[in-house]
Coordinates of C-alpha atoms in Angstrom, one line a residue:
Chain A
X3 CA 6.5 36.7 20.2
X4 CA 6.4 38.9 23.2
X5 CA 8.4 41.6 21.4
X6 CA 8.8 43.1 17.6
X7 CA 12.2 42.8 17.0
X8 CA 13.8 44.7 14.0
X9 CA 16.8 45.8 12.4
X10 CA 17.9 49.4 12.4
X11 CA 18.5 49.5 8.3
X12 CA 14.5 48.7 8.7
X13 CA 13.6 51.8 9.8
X14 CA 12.9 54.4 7.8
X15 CA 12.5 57.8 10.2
X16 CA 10.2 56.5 13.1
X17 CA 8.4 54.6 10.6
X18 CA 8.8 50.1 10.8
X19 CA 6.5 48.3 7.9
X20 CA 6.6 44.7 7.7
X21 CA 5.2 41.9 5.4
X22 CA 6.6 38.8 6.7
X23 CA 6.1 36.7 9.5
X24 CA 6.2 39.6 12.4
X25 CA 3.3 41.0 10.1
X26 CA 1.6 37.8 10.2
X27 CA 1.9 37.3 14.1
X28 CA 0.9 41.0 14.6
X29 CA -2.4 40.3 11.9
X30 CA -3.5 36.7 12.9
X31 CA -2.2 36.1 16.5
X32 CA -2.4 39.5 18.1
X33 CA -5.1 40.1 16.0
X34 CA -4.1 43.9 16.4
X35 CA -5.7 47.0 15.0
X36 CA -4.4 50.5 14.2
X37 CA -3.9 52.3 17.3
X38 CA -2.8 49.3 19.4
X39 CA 0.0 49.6 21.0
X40 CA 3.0 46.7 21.1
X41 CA 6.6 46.4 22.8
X42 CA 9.3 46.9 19.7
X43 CA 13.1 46.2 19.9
X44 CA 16.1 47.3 17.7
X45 CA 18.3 44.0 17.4
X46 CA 21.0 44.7 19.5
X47 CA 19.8 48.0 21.0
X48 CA 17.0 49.5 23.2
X49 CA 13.4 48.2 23.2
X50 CA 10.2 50.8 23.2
X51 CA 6.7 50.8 21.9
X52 CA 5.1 50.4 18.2
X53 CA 1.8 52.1 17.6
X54 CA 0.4 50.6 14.4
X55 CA -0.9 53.2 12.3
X56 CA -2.0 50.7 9.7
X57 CA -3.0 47.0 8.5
X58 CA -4.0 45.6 5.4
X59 CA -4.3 41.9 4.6
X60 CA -0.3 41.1 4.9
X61 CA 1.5 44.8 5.3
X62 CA 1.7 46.1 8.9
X63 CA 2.7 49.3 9.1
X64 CA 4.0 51.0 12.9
X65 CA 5.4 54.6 14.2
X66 CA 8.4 53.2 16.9
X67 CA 9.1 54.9 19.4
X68 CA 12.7 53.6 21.5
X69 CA 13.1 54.5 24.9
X70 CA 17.1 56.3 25.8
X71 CA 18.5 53.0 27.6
X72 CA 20.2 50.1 25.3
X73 CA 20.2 46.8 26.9
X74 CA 22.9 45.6 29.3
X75 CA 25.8 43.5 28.0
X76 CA 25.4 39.9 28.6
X77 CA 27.9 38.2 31.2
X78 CA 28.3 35.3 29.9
X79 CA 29.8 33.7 27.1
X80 CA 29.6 30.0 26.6
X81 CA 31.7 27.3 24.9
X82 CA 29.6 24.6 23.9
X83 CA 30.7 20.8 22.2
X84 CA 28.5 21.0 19.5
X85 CA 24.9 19.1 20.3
X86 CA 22.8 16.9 18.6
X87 CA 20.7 19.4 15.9
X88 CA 17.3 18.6 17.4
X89 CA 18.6 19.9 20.6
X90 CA 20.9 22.6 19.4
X91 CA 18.4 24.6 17.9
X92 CA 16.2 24.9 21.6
X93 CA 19.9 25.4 23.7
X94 CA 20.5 28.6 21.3
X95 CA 16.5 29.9 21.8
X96 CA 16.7 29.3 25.1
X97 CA 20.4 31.0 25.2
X98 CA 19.6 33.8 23.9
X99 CA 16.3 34.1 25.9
X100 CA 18.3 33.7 29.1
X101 CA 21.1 36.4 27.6
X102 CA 24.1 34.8 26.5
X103 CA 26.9 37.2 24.7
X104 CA 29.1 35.0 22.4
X105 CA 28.4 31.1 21.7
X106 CA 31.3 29.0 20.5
X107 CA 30.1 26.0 19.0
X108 CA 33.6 23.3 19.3
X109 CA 34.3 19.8 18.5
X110 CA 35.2 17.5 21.0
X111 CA 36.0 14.2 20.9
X112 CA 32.8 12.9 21.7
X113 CA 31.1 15.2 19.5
X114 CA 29.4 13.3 15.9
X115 CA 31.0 14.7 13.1
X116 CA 28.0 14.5 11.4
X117 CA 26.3 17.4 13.4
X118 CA 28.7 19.8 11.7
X119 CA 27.5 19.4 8.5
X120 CA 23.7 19.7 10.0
X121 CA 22.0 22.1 7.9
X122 CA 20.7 23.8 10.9
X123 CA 24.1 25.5 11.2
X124 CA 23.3 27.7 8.5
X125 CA 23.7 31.1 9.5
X126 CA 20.1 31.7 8.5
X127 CA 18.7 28.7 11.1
X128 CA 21.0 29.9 13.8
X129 CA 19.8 33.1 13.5
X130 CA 16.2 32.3 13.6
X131 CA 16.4 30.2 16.5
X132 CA 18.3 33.1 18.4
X133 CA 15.7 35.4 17.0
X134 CA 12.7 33.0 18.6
X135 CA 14.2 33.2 21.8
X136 CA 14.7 37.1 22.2
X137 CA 11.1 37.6 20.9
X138 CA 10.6 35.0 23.6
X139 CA 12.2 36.7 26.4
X140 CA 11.5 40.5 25.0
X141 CA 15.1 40.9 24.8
X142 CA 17.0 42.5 21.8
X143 CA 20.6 41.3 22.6
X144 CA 22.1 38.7 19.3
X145 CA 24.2 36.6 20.9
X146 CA 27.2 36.3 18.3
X147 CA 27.8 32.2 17.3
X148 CA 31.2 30.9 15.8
X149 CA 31.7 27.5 14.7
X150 CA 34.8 25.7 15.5
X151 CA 35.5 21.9 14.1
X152 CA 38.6 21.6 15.5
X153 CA 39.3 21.1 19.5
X154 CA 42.8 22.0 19.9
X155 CA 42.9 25.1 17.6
X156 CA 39.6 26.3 19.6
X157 CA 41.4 25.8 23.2
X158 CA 44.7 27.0 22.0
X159 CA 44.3 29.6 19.6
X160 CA 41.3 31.5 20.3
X161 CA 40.9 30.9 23.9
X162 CA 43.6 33.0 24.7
X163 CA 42.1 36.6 22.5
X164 CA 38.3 35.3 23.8
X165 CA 39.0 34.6 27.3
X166 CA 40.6 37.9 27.7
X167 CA 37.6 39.5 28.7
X168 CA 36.5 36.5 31.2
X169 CA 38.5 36.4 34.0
X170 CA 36.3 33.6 35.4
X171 CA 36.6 30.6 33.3
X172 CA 34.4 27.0 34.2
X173 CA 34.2 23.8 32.8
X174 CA 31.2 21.5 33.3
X175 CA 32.8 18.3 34.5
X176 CA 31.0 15.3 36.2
X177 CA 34.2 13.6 36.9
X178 CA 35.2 16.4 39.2
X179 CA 34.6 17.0 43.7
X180 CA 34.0 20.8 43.5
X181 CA 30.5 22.4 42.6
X182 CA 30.3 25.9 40.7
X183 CA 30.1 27.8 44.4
X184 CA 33.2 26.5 45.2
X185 CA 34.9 27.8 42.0
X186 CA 33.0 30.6 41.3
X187 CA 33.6 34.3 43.5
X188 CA 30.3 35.4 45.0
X189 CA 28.8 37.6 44.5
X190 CA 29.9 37.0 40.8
X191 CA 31.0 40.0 39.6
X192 CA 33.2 39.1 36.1
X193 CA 32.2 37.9 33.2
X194 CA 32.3 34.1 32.6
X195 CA 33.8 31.7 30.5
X196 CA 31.3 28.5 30.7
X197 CA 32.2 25.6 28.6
X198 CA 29.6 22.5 28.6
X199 CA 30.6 19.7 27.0
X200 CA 28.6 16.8 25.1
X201 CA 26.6 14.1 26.1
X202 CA 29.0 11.8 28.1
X203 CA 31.3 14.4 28.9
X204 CA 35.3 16.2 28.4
X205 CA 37.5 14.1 28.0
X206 CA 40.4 13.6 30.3
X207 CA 42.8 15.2 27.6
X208 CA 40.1 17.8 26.6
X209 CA 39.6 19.2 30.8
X210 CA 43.4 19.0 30.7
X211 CA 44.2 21.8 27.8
X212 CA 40.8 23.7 29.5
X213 CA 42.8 23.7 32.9
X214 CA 45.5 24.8 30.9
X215 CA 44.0 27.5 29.7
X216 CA 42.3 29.1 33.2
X217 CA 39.2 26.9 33.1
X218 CA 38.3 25.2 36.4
X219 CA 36.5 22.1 36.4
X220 CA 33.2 21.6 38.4
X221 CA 30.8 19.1 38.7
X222 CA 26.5 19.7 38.8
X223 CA 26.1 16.5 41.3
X224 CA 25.7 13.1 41.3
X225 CA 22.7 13.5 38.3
X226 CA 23.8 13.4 34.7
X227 CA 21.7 16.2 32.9
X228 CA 21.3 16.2 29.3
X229 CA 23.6 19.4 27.5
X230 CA 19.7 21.0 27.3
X231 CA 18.7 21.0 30.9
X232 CA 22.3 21.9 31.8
X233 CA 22.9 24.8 29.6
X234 CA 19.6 26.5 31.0
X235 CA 20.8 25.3 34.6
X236 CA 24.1 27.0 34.5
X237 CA 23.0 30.2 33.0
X238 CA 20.5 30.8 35.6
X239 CA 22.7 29.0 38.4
X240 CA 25.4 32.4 37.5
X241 CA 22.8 34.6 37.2
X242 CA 21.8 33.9 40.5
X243 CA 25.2 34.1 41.7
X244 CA 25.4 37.8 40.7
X245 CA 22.5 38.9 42.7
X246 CA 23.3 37.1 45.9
X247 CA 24.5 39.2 48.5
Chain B
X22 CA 19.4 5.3 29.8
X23 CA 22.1 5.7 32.2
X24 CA 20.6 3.5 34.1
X25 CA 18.3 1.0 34.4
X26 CA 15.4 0.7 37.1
X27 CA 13.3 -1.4 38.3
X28 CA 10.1 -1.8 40.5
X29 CA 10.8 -4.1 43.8
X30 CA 8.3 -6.7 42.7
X31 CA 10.3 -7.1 39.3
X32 CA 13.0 -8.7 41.5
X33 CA 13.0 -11.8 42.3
X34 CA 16.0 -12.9 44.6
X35 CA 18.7 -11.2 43.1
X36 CA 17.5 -11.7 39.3
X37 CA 16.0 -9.1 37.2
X38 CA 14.6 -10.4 33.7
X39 CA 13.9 -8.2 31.3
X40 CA 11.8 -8.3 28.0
X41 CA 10.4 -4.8 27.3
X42 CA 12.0 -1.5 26.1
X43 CA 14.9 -1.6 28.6
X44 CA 15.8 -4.9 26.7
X45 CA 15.6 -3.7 24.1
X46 CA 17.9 -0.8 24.9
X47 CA 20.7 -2.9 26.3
X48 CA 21.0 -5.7 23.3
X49 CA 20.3 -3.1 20.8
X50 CA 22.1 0.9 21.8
X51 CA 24.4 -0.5 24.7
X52 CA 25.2 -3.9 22.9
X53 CA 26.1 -5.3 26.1
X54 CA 27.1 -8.9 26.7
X55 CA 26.8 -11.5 29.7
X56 CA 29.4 -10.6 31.9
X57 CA 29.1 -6.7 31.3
X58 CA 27.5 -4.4 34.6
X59 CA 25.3 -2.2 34.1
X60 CA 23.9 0.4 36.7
X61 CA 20.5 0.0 37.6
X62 CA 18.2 1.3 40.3
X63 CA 15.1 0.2 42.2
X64 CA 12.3 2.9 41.9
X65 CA 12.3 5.0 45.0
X66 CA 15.2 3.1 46.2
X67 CA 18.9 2.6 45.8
X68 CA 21.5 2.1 43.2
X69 CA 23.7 -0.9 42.2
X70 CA 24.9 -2.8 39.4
X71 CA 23.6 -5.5 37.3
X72 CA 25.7 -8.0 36.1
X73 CA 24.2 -9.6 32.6
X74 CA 24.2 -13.3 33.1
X75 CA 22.0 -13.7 29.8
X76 CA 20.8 -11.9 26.7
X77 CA 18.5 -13.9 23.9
X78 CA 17.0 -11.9 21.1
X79 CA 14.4 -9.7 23.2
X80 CA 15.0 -10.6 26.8
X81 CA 18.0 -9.8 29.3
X82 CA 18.8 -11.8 32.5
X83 CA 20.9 -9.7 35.3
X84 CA 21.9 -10.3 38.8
X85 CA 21.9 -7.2 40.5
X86 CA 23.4 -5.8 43.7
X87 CA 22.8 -2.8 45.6
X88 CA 24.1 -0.8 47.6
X89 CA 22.5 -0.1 51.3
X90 CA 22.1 4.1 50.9
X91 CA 18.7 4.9 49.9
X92 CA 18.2 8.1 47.9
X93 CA 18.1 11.4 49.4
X94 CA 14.0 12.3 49.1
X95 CA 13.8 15.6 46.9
X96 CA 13.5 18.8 48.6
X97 CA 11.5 20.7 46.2
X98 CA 7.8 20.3 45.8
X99 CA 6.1 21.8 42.6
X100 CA 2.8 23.7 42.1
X101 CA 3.0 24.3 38.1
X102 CA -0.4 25.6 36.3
X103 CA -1.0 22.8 33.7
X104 CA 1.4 23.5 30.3
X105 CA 0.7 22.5 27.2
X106 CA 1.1 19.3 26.4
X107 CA 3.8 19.3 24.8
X108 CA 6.1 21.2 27.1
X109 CA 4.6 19.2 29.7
X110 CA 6.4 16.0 28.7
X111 CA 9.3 17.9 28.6
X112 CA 8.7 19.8 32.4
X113 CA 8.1 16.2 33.9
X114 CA 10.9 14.3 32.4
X115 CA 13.3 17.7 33.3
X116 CA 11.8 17.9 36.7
X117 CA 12.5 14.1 37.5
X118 CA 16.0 14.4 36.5
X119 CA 16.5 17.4 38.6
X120 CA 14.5 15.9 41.8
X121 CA 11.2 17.1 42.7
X122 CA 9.1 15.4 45.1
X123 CA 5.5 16.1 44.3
X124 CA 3.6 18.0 41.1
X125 CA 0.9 19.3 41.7
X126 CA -0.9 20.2 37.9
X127 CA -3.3 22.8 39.0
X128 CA -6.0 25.1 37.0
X129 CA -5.2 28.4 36.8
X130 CA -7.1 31.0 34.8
X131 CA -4.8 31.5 31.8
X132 CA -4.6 27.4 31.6
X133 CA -6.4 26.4 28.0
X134 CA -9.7 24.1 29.5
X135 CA -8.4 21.5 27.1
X136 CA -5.1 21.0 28.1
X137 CA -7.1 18.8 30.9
X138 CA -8.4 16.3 28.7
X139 CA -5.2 15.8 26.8
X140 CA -4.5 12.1 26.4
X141 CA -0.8 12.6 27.8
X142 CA -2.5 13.3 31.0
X143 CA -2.7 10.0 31.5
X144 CA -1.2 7.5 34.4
X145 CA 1.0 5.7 32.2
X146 CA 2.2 8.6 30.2
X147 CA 3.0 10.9 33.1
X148 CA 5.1 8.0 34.5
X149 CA 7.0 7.1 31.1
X150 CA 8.0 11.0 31.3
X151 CA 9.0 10.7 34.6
X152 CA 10.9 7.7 34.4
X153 CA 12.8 9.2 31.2
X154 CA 14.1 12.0 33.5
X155 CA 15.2 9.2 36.2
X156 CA 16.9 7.6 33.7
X157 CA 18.6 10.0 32.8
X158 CA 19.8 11.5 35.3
X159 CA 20.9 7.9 37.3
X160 CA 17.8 8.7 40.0
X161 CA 15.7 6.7 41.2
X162 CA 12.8 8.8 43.1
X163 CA 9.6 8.9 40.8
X164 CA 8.0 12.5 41.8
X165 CA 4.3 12.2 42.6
X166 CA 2.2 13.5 40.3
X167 CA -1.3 14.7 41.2
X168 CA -3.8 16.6 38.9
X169 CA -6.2 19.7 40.4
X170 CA -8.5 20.8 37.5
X171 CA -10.1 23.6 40.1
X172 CA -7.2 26.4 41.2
X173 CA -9.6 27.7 44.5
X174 CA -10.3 24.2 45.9
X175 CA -6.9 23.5 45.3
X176 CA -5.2 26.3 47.1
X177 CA -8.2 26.5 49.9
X178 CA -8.0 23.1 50.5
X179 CA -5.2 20.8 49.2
X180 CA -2.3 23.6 50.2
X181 CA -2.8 23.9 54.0
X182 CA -2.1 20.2 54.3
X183 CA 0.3 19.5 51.2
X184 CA 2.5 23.2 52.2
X185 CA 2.6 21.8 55.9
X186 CA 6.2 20.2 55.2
X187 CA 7.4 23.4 53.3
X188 CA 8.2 26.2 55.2
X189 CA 9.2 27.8 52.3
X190 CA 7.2 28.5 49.9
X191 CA 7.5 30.3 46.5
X192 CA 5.5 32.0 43.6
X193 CA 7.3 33.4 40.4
X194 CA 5.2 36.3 39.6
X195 CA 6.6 38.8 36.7
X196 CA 4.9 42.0 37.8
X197 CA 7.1 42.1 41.5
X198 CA 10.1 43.4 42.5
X199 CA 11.6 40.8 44.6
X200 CA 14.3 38.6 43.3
X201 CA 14.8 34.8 44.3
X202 CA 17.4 36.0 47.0
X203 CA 15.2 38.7 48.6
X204 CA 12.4 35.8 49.6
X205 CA 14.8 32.8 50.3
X206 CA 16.5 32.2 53.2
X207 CA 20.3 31.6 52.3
X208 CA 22.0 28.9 52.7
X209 CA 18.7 27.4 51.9
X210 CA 17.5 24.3 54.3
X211 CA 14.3 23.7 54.3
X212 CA 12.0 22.2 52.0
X213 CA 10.2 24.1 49.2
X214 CA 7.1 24.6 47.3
X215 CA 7.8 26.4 44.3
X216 CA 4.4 27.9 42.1
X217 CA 5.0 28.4 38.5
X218 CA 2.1 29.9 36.8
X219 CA 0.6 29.9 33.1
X220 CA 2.1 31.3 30.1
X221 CA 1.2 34.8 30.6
X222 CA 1.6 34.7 34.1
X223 CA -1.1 34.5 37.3
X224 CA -3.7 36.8 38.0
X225 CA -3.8 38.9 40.5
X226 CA -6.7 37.4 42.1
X227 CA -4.8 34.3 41.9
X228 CA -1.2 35.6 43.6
X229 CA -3.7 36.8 46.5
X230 CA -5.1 33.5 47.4
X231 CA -1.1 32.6 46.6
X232 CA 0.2 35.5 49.2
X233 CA -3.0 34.3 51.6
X234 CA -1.1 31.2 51.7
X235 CA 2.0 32.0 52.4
X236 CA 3.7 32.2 49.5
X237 CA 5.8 34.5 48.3
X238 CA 5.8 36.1 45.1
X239 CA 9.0 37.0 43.1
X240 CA 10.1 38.1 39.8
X241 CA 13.1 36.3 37.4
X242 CA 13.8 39.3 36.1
X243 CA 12.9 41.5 33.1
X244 CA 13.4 38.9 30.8
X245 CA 9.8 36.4 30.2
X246 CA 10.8 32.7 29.8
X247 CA 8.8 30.2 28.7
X248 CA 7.6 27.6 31.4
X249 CA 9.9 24.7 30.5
X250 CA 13.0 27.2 30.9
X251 CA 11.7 28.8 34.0
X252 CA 11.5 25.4 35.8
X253 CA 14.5 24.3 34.8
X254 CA 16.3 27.6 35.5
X255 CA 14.6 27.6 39.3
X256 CA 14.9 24.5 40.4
X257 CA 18.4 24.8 39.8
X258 CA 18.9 27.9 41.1
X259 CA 17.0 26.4 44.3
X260 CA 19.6 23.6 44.8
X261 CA 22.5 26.0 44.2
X262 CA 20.8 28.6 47.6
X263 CA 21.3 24.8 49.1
X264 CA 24.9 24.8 48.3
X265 CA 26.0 28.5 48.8
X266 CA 28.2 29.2 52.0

C-alpha cells in the first residue's frame, strides 16, 4: 500500500479516521506514529499528504491535505473475454495499477460459462482488486468495470456509444501479419479501444463483427502469451507509444 | 502446453518416448490419439511436429520432425535484484515466454537476506519455471539463469564481461526523469541489458556503481509497479523500440 486511498463522503473537513484495514496497514506495517507523514488519495481525484495526528490500538486518525492537480484521464479502455477467476483478479490489479479507464468484461465463444457466475465478480471483489492495484501504483483513478455475457449484444450494441470516444480501436489477434505499430498512429495520440481475447484466441466470426465495428486486428508475434502477460504487455506497449517522438 | 519440448539426448532417431508430466498432459488435457500431431520443440533448438504413433496408460510414443530454422537467440539480457519467491516463479516463467537470454539474480540492498536461501532457488525449480514460460509461449530457448548473492562483486566484476555484448544497457530507477525513449536508441538494434531493482527501488549508492557501468537509469513514470508488472511491461516495451519504424 504505497498510497491511502479514500473516499470523499470519508472526509469530514480536512479530517480522514479509519478503523479498517488502511488503519491496520498504517498501525502494523508502517508502524507509523503521530506526526508521520504519508501520501493520501481521494478515489478518483488528486493525491496529497496525511499527517496522522493520532493512533490508538485500531483507530487512525489523519489531517489530509490534497494538492490542486486531479489525476489525468486514463487512455485506454480495454475489452476483455472474461478470464479464468484466478487470473482475473491480478489482470484488474495490475489494470488499474498501469491506469486503465473502463474495463468491459465480454463473453466470447471460448470463454467458460462458468467464470460468470465466479463469485469474484461481485462488485465488492472487483473493487478490491482495483483498489490493490491503485494503492499499488499510488494512483487514485477507479477504473469503471461492466460485465457483459453476451458477445453479439457487447459488439453491436454498446460498441457503437463506447467506442465513440476511441477513435483507435485494436484487437489482439494471433492469427493476423500486422503488429500494433503497424496499426497504431505514432506517436499515439487518441484514446484506445483494446480488446484481448481469451486463452486460444477470437474467433474467426468474433474478429469479423470487431472489424466491423473499427477494430483492427494485430498480432504480438510468433509467442502465445497467456491473457495476464498480454494485458500488462499491451498497456505498457501504448503507453510507450504515446511518448515516442 | 502449447507445445511440447524436448532435450536432444531424449531423441533417439526420430522417436521421442515420453512417460513423465508431458504424458501425462497429452493422454489426460489434450486427449490426443495415435495419429494426431502435436507441436513440439527441442530445447534451445527448433520447432516441428510430433506425430503420436503410441499412447498406453502413462507413456506416449511420437515421431517428430523439425524444421531446419533454429530460434532467433533473445536479445534482452536481465539483471533483476532477487524478488520474493513467489513473484519470482512468476518473473522467470513470464520472462521465458517473452525471451530473455540471461538472468542474472543479484543482491541488492533492499533484497530480504532470506530470499537467497529459499528452496525455489534451486536448479530444478528455476528450470521447471522456465520451461513453463517456453511452453507456453511455443519457445524453445531456456534463458540462463545465474545467481549473484554479492551486488559489488557482481557489478565490479561479472558486468564488464557479461555487458560486453550489450551496448545498451538499462536501469529503471523511479527518482529520474528520463523515460524509456530518452535513453534508447530507436528503432532499437542492439542487444540489451535491462536492471530491475528491489521493491522499493535501488539505492543511490547502488545506481552509481550502475551509472559507473554504463547504464542508464530511467523512470516508468509516476506510477510504482510491482516487479512482476514492471518486467513484463519493459520487456515488452523493449521488443516494440525493435519493431517501431
Amino acid at each position: 500500500m504505497n498510497i491511502i486511498l479514500f473516499e470523499p463522503e470519508e472526509l469530514s473537513g480536512d479530517k480522514l479516521e479509519l478503523t479498517d484495514r488502511r488503519a491496520r496497514h498504517i498501525i502494523n506495517i508502517l508502524a507509523a506514529q503521530p506526526g508521520d507523514q504519508l501520501k493520501v488519495g481521494r478515489i478518483n481525484g488528486p493525491t496529497g499528504r496525511g499527517t496522522i495526528t493520532k493512533t490508538t490500538k485500531n483507530r487512525v486518525t489523519l489531517k489530509i491535505s490534497l494538492d490542486s492537480t486531479p489525476p489525468a484521464q486514463a487512455v485506454t479502455d480495454l475489452i476483455l473475454a472474461l478470464p479464468r477467476p484466478i487470473m482475473l483478479k491480478r489482470i484488474l490489479a495490475q489494470s488499474a495499477a498501469l491506469g486503465v479507464d473502463n474495463i468491459y468484461l465480454i463473453n466470447s465463444r471460448r470463454v467458460e460459462k462458468s467464470f460468470f457466475s465466479a463469485s469474484l465478480l461481485s462488485r465488492e471483489n472487483i473493487r478490491e482488486y482495483l483498489l490493490s492495484g491503485l494503492e499499488q501504483a499510488t494512483a487514485t483513478r477507479l477504473p469503471q468495470v461492466s460485465i457483459h455475457p453476451r458477445f453479439r449484444p457487447f459488439v453491436e450494441d454498446v460498441v457503437p456509444i463506447v467506442s465513440r470516444a476511441c477513435p483507435v480501436r485494436l484487437a489482439a489477434h494471433p492469427a493476423t501479419t500486422n503488429l500494433l505499430p503497424q496499426v497504431t498512429p505514432i506517436p499515439l495520440r487518441d484514446k484506445v479501444l483494446l480488446a484481448i481475447g481469451p486463452e486460444g484466441g477470437w474467433l474467426d466470426y468474433e474478429i469479423v463483427k470487431l472489424r466491423e465495428h473499427g477494430f483492427k486486428p494485430f498480432s504480438m508475434g510468433a509467442r502465445i502469451l497467456r491473457v495476464e502477460t498480454a494485458v500488462v504487455a499491451l498497456l505498457a506497449q501504448l503507453d510507450l507509444l504515446r511518448s515516442v517522438a
